[in-house]
Coordinates of C-alpha atoms and ligand atoms in Angstrom, one line a residue:
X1 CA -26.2 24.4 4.6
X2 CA -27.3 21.3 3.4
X3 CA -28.8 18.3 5.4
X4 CA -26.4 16.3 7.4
X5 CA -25.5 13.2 6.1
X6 CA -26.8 9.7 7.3
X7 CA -24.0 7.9 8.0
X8 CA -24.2 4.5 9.8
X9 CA -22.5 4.9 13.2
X10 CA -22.1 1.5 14.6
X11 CA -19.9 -0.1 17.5
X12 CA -18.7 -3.8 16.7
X13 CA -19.7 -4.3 20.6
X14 CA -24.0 -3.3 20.2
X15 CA -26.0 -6.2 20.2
X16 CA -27.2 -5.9 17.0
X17 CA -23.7 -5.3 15.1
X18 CA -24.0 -8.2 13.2
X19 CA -27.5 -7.5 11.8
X20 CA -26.3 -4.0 10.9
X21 CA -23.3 -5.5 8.7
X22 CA -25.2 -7.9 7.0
X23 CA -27.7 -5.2 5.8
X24 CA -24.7 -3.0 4.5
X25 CA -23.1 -6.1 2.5
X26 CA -26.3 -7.3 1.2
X27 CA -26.0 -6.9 -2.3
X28 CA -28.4 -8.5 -5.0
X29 CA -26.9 -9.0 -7.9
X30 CA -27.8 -8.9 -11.6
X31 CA -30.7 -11.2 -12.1
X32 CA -34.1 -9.9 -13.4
X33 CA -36.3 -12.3 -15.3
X34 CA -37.3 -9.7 -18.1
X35 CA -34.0 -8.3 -18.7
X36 CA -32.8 -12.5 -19.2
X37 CA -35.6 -13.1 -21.7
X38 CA -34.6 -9.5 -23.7
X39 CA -31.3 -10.6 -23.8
X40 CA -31.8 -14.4 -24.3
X41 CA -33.6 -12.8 -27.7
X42 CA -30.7 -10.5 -28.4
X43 CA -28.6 -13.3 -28.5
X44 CA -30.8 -15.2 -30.6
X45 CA -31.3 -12.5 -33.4
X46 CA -27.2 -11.7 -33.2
X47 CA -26.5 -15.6 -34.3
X48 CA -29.3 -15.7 -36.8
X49 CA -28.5 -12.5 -38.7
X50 CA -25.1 -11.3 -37.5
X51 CA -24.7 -8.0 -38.9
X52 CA -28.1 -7.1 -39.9
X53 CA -28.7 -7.5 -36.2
X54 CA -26.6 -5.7 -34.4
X55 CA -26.8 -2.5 -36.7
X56 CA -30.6 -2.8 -35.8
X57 CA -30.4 -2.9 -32.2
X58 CA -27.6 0.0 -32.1
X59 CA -29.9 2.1 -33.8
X60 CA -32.9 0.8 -31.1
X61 CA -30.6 1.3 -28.2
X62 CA -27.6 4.0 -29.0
X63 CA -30.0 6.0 -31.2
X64 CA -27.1 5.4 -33.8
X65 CA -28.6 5.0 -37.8
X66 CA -25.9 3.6 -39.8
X67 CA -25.9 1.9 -43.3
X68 CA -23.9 -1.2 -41.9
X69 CA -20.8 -2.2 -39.8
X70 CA -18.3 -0.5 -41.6
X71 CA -19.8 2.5 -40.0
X72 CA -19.3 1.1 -36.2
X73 CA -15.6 0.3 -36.8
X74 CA -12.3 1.8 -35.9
X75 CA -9.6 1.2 -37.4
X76 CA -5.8 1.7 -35.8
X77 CA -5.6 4.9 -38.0
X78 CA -8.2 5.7 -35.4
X79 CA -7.4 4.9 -32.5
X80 CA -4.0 7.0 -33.3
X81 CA -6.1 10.1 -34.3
X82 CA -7.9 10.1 -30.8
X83 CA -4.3 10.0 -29.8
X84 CA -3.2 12.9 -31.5
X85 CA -6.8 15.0 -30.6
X86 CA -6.6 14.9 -26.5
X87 CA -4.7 17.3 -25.1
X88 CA -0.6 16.7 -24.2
X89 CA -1.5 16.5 -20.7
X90 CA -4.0 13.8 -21.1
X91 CA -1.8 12.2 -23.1
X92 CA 1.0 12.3 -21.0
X93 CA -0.7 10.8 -18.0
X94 CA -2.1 7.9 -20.2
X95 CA 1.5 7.0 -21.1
X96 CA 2.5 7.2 -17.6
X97 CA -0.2 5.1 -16.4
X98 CA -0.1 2.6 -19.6
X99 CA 3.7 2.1 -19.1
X100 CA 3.4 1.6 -15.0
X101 CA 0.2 -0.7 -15.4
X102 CA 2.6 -2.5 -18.3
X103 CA 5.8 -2.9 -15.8
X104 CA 3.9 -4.2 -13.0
X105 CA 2.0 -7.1 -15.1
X106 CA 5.1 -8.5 -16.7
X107 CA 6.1 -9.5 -13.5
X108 CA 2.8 -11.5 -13.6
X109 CA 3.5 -13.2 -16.4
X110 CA 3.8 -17.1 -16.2
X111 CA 6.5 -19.1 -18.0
X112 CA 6.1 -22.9 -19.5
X113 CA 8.3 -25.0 -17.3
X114 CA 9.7 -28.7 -17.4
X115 CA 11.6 -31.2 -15.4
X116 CA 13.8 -34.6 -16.9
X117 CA 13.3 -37.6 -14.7
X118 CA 16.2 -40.0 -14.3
X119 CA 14.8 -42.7 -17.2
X120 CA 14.5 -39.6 -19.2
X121 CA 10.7 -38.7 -19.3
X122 CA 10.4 -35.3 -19.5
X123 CA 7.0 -33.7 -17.5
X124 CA 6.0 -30.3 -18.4
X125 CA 3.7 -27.0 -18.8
X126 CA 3.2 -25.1 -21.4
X127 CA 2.0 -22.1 -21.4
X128 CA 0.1 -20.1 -24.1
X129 CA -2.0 -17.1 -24.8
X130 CA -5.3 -16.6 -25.3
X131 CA -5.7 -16.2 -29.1
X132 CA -8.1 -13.3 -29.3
X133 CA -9.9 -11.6 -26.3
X134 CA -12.9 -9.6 -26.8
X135 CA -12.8 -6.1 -24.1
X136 CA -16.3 -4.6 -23.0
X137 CA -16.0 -0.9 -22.6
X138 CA -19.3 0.8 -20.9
X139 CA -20.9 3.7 -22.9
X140 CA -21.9 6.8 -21.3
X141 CA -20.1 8.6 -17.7
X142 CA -18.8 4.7 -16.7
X143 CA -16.7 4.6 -19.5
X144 CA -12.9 4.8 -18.3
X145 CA -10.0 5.3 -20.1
X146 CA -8.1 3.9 -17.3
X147 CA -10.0 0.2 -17.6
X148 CA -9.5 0.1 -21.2
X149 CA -5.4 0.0 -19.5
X150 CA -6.4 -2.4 -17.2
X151 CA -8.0 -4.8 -19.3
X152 CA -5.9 -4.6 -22.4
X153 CA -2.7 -4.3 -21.3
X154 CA -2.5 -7.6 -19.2
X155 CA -4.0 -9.3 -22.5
X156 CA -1.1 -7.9 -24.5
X157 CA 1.7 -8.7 -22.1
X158 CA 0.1 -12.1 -21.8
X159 CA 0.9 -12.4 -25.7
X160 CA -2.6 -12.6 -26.9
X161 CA -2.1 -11.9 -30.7
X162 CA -5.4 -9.9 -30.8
X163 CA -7.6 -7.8 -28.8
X164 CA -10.9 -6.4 -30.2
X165 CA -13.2 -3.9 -28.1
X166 CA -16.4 -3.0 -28.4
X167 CA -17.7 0.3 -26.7
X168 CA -21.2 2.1 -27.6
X169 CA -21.3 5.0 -28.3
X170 CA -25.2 6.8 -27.8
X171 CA -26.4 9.4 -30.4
X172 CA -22.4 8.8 -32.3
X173 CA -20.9 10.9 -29.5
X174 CA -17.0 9.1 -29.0
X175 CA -15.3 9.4 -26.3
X176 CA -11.4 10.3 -27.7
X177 CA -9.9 9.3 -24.0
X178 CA -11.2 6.0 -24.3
X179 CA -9.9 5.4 -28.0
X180 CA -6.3 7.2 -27.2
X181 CA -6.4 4.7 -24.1
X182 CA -7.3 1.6 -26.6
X183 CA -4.1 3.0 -28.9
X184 CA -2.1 3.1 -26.0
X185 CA -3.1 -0.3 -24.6
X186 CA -2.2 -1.9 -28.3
X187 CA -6.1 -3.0 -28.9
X188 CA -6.4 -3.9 -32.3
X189 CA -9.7 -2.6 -33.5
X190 CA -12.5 -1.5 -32.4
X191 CA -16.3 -1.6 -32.5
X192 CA -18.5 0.8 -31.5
X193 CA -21.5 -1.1 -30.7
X194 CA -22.6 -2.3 -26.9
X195 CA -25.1 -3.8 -25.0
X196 CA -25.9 -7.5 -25.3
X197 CA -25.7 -7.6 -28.9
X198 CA -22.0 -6.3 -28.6
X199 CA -21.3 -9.5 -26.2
X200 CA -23.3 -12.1 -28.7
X201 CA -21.3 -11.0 -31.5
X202 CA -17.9 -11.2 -29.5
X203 CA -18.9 -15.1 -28.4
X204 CA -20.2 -15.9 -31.6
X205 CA -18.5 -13.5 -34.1
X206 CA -20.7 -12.0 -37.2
X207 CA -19.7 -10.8 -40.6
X208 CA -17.3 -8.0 -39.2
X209 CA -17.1 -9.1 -35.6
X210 CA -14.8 -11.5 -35.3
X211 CA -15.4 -14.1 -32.4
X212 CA -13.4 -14.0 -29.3
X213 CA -12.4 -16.8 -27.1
X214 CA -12.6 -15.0 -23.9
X215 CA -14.7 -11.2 -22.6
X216 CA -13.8 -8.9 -20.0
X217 CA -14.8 -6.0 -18.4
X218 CA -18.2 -4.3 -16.8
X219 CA -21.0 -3.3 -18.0
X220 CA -24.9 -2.5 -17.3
X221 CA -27.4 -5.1 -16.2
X222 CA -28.1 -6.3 -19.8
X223 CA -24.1 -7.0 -20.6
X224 CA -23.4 -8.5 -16.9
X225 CA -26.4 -10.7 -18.1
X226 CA -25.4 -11.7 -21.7
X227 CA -21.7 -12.4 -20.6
X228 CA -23.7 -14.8 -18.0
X229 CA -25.4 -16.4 -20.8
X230 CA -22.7 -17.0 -23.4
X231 CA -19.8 -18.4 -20.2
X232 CA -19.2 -21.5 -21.7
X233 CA -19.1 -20.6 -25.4
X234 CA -16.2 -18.2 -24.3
X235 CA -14.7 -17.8 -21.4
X236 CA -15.4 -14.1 -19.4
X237 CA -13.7 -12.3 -16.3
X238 CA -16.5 -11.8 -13.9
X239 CA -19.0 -10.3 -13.3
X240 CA -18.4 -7.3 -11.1
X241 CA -20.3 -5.5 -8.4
X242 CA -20.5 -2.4 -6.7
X243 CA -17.3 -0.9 -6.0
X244 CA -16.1 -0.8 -2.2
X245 CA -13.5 0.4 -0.1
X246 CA -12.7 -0.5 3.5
X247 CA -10.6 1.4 5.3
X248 CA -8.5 1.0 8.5
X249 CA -7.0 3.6 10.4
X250 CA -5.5 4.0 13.6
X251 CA -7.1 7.6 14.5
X252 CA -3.5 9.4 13.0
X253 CA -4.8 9.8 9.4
X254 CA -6.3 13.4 8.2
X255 CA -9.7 12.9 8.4
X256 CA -10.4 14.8 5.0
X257 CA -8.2 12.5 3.6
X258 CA -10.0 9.6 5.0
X259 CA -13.4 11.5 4.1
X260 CA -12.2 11.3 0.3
X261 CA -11.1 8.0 0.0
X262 CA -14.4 7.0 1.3
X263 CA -16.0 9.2 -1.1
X264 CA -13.9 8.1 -3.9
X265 CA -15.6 4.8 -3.8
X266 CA -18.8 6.1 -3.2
X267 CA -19.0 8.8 -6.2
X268 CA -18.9 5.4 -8.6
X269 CA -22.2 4.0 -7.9
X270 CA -25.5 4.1 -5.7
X271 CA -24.8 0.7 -4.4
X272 CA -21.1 1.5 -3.8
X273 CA -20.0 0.5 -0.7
X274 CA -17.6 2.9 2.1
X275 CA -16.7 1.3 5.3
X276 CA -14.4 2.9 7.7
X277 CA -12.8 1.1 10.8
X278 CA -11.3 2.7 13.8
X279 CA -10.4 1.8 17.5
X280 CA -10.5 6.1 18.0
X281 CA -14.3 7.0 18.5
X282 CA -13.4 10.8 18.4
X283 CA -11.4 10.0 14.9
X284 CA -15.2 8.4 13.6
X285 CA -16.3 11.9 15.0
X286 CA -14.2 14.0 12.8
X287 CA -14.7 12.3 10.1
X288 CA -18.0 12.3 9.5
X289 CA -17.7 15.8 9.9
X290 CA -15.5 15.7 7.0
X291 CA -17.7 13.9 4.9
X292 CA -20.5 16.4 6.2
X293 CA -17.8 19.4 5.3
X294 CA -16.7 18.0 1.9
X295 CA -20.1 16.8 0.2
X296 CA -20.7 19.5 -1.2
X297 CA -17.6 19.8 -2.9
X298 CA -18.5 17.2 -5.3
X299 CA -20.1 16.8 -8.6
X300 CA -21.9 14.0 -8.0
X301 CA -22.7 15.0 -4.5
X302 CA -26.5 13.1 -4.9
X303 CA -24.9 10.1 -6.1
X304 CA -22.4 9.8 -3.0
X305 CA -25.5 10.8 -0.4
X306 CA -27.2 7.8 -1.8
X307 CA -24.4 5.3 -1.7
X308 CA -23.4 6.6 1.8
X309 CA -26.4 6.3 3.2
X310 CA -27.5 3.4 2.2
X311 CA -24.2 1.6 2.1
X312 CA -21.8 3.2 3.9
X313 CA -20.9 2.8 8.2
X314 CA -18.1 4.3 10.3
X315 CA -17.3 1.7 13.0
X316 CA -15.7 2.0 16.0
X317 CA -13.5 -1.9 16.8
X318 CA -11.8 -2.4 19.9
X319 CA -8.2 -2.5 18.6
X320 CA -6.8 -2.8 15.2
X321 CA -6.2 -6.6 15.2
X322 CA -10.2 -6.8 15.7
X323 CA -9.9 -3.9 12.7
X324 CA -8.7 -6.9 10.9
X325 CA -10.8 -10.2 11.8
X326 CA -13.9 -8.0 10.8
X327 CA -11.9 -6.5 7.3
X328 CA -11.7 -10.2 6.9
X329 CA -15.3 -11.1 7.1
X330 CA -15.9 -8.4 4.6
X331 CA -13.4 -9.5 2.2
X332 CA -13.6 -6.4 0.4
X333 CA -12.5 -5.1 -2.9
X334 CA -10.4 -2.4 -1.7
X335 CA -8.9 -2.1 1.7
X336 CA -6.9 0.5 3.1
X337 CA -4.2 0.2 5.9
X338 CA -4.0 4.0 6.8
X339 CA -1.9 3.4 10.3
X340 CA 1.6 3.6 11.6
X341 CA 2.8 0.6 10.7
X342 CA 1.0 -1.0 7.8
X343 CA 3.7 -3.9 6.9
X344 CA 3.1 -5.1 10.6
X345 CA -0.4 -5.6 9.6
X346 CA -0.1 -7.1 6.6
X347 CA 0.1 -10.5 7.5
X348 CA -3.3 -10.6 9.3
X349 CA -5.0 -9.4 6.4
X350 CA -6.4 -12.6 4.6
X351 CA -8.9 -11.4 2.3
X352 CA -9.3 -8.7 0.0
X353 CA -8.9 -7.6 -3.4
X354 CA -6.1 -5.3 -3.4
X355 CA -4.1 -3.7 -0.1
X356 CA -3.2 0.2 0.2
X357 CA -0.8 0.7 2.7
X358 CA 0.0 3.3 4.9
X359 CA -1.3 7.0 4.8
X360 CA 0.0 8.1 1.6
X361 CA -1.8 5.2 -0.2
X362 CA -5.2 6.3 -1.6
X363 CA -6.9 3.7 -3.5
X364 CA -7.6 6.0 -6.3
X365 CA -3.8 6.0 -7.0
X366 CA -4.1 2.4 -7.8
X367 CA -7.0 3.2 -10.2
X368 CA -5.0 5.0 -11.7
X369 CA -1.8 4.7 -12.3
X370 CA 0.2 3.0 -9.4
X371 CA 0.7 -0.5 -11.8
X372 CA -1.4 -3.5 -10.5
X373 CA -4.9 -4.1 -12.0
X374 CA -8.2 -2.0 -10.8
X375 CA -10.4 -5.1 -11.9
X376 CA -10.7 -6.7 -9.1
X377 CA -13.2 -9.1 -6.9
X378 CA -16.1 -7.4 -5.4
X379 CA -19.0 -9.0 -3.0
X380 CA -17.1 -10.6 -1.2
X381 CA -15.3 -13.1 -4.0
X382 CA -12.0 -12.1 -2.3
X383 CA -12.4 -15.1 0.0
X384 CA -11.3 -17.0 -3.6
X385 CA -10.7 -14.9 -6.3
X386 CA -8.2 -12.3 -7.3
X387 CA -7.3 -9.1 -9.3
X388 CA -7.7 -9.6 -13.1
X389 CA -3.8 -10.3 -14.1
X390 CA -1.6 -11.7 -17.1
X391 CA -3.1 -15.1 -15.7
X392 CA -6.5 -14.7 -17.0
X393 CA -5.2 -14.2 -20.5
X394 CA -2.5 -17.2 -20.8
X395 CA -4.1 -21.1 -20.5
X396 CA -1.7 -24.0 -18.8
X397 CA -1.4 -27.5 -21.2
X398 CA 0.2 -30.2 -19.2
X399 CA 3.3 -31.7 -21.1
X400 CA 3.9 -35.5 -21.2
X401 CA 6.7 -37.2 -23.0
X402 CA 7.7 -40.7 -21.9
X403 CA 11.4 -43.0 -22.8
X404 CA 11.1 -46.2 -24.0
X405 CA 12.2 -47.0 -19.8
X406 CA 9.4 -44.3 -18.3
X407 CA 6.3 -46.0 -20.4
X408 CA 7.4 -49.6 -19.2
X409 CA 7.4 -48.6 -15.4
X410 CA 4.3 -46.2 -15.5
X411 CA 2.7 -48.7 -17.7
X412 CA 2.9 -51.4 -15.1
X413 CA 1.2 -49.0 -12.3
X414 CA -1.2 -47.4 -14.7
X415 CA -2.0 -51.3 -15.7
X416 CA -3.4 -51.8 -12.2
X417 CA -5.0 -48.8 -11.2
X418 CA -7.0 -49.3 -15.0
X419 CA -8.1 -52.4 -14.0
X420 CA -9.0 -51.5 -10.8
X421 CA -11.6 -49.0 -12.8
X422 CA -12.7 -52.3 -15.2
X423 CA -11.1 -49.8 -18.0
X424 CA -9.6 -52.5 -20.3
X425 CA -8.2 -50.8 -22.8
X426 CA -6.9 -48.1 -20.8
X427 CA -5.7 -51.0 -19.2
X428 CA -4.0 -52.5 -22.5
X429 CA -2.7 -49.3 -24.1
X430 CA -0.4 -48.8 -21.1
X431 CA 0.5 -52.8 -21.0
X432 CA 1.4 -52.3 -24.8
X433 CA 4.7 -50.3 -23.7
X434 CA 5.6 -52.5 -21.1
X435 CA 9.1 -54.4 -21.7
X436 CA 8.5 -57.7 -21.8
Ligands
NAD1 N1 -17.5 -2.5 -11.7 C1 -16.8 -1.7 -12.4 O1 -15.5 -1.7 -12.3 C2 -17.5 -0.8 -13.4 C3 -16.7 0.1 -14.1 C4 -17.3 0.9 -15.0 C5 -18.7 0.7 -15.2 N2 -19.4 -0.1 -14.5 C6 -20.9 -0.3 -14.7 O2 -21.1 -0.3 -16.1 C7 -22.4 0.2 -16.3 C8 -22.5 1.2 -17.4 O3 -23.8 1.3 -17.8 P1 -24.2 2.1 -19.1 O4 -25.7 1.8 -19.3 O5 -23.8 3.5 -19.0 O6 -23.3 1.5 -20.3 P2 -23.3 0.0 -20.9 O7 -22.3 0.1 -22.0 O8 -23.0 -1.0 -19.9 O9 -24.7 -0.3 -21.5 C9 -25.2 0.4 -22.6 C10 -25.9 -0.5 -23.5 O10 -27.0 -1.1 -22.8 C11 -28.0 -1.5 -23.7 N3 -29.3 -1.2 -23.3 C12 -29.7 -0.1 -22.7 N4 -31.0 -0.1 -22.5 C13 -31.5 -1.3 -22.9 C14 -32.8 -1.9 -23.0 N5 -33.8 -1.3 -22.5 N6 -32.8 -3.1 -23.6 C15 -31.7 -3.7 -24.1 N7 -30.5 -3.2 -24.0 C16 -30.4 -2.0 -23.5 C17 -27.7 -0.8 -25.0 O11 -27.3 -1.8 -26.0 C18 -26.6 0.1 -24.7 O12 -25.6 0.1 -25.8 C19 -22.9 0.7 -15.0 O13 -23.8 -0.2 -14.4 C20 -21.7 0.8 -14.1 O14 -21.9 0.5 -12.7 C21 -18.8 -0.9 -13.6
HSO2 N1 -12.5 1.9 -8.7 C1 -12.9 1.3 -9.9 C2 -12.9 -0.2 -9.7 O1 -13.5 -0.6 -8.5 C3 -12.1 1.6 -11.1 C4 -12.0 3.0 -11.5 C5 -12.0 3.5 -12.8 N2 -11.9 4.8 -12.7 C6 -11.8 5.2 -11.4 N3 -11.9 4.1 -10.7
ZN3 ZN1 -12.5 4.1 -8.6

């Protein structure tokens, strides 16, 4: 029998509820002042020598000795052997997921649009793709096949031309599930290099790396820190936290079900976060006998302790609507709706990064293969962000064409306001095209 587990059992109603919560979201971030000096060098040496300098650090880091970069780079031939080397079953499931995750984001995708005003000026957006987008892939157990989909494929149905990734790969050991997913998703090649010096030589490009104009997806401290550094040069996702999952249920749910979608969160990370929310205070009861049932079950049993324990509360709310105010405050990444009527909830929910509904809605389904996007805002970002999409590859240009007629009315109005700034020429250029 092993030692219970130390779940937070809190009532939104004890006087010190709120301190309680804020411990639990506390979170703080990736920001050490040695690991931004290492990497503010890595950066450095990458621009100065390219190459030279990422071969180098791969064999410091990944314990990976290689002559030079043809050695870190995978072709499409590749890509299509890993496809051929997993087993049918894998294979089949990555299709499934890959076409799903595809279906879903072309509903995402934005069109250019315009509009003809009666003196025939014509306003407008255009939009286009992102013309190559560099995708970070962790090495080591956090490197999923399933976020290689997620990343990728919104890039290709966006219409990005090209999409590069870079993945490390420690003592030369390849992961084939990641490469077959990379096939799958239509990335173009593929480097097997990581760490800082992968994400210096995606914003600045080296001999073989070609630069990107935009970097997503997680990684460890010293890649969240380096795509920090080089925002600006190119433009990156985010940069993610802890995963999280809140979940909402009305007291009607399985609690082993409930007891594994909390775990599910809570088997990614230490700092993951698990937060269940019920009006039933027997239902909390049976749950974390669940959890205290089920633990053991797991391979990463120590991992989900940790996380649970540090991170993770079962709170008991009034009613469901107060379910929802607090869900709200949270904003979290993941929420679940595990009650009777899930679309009557809906509309109070407000914040949060993607919405399971009902009881047959685990959030790992949406990991996996449901169709919208697993990357999606953590810590709270909710309250203004959203799940990575189609958007983040395509860019908007505003589209401007003015008659002869248009230019000599706007010209008259822009003529003032100009002036009004003591912009002359501003002032003039639009004057220019007025009819006399
Ligand atoms: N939020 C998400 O959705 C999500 C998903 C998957 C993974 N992750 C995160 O990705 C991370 C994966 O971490 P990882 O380390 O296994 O793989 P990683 O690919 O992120 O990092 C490996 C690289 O780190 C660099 N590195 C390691 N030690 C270094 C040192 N001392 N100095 C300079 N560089 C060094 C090396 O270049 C190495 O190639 C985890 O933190 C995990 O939480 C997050
Ligand atoms: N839940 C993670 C994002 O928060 C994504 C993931 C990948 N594999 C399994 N889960
Ligand atoms: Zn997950």
């Amino acid at each position: 029998m092993s030692t219970p587990l130390k779940i937070a059992r809190l009532d939104i109603n004890q006087a010190d509820f709120n301190h309680h919560l804020d411990g639990l979201l506390a979170w703080e971030g990736v920001s050490d002042k040695a690991v931004n000096e290492r990497v503010e060098e890595i950066i450095a040496a990458v621009r100065a020598r390219g190459d030279a300098a990422v071969v180098d650090y791969t064999a410091r880091f990944d314990a990976l000795d290689v002559a030079s970069m043809a050695d870190l780079t995978l072709d499409r031939a590749r890509l299509e052997l890993a496809l051929e080397r997993i087993t049918s079953e894998q294979r089949q499931a990555l299709e499934v997921a890959a076409e799903r995750v595809r279906i879903y984001h072309e509903h995402q995708r934005q069109e250019s649009w315009r509009y003809t005003e009666a003196d025939g000026t014509v306003l407008g957006q255009q939009i286009t793709p992102l013309d190559r987008v560099g995708l970070y892939v962790p090495g080591g157990k956090a490197s999923y096949p399933s976020s290689v989909l997620m990343n990728a494929i919104p890039a290709k149905v966006a219409g990005v031309p090209e999409v590069v990734m870079v993945v490390p790969t420690p003592r030369g050991e390849i992961n084939e599930l990641v490469l077959a997913a990379a096939c799958l998703a239509g990335v173009d090649r593929v480097f097997t290099v990581g760490g800082a010096q992968a994400v210096a030589a995606l914003a600045y490009g080296t001999e073989s790396i070609p630069g990107v104009d935009k970097i997503v997806g997680p990684g460890n401290i010293y890649v969240a820190t380096a795509k920090r550094a080089v925002f600006g040069k190119v433009g990156i996702d985010m940069i993610a936290g802890p995963s999280e999952i809140l979940v909402i249920c009305d007291g009607q749910t399985d609690p082993d079900w409930i007891a594994m979608d909390l775990f599910s969160q809570a088997e990614h990370d230490e700092d993951a976060q698990s937060i269940l929310l019920s009006p039933d205070a027997g239902f909390l009861d049976a749950v974390e006998a669940s959890l205290n049932k089920l633990l053991s079950s797991l391979e990463r049993s120590d991992m989900v302790r940790i996380s649970l324990e540090s991170r993770g509360a079962l709170i008991k709310v009034d009613s469901l609507e107060q379910a929802c105010e607090l869900s709200n405050r949270i904003a979290p990444e993941h929420l679940e709706l595990s009650v009777a009527d899930p679309d009557a909830m809906l509309a109070q929910i407000r914040h949060a990064g993607a919405i399971f509904m009902g009881r047959f809605t685990p959030e790992a389904l949406g990991d996996y293969c449901a169709g919208p996007n697993h990357v999606l805002p953590t810590s709270g970002t909710a309250r203004f962000s959203s799940p990575l999409g189609v958007y983040d590859f395509q860019k908007r240009s505003s589209v401007i064409f003015c008659s002869p007629e248009g230019a000599s009315e706007l010209g008259k109005t822009a003529s003032v306001l100009a002036r009004g700034e003591s912009l002359t020429a501003h002032a003039r250029s639009a004057e220019y095209r007025i009819k006399p």
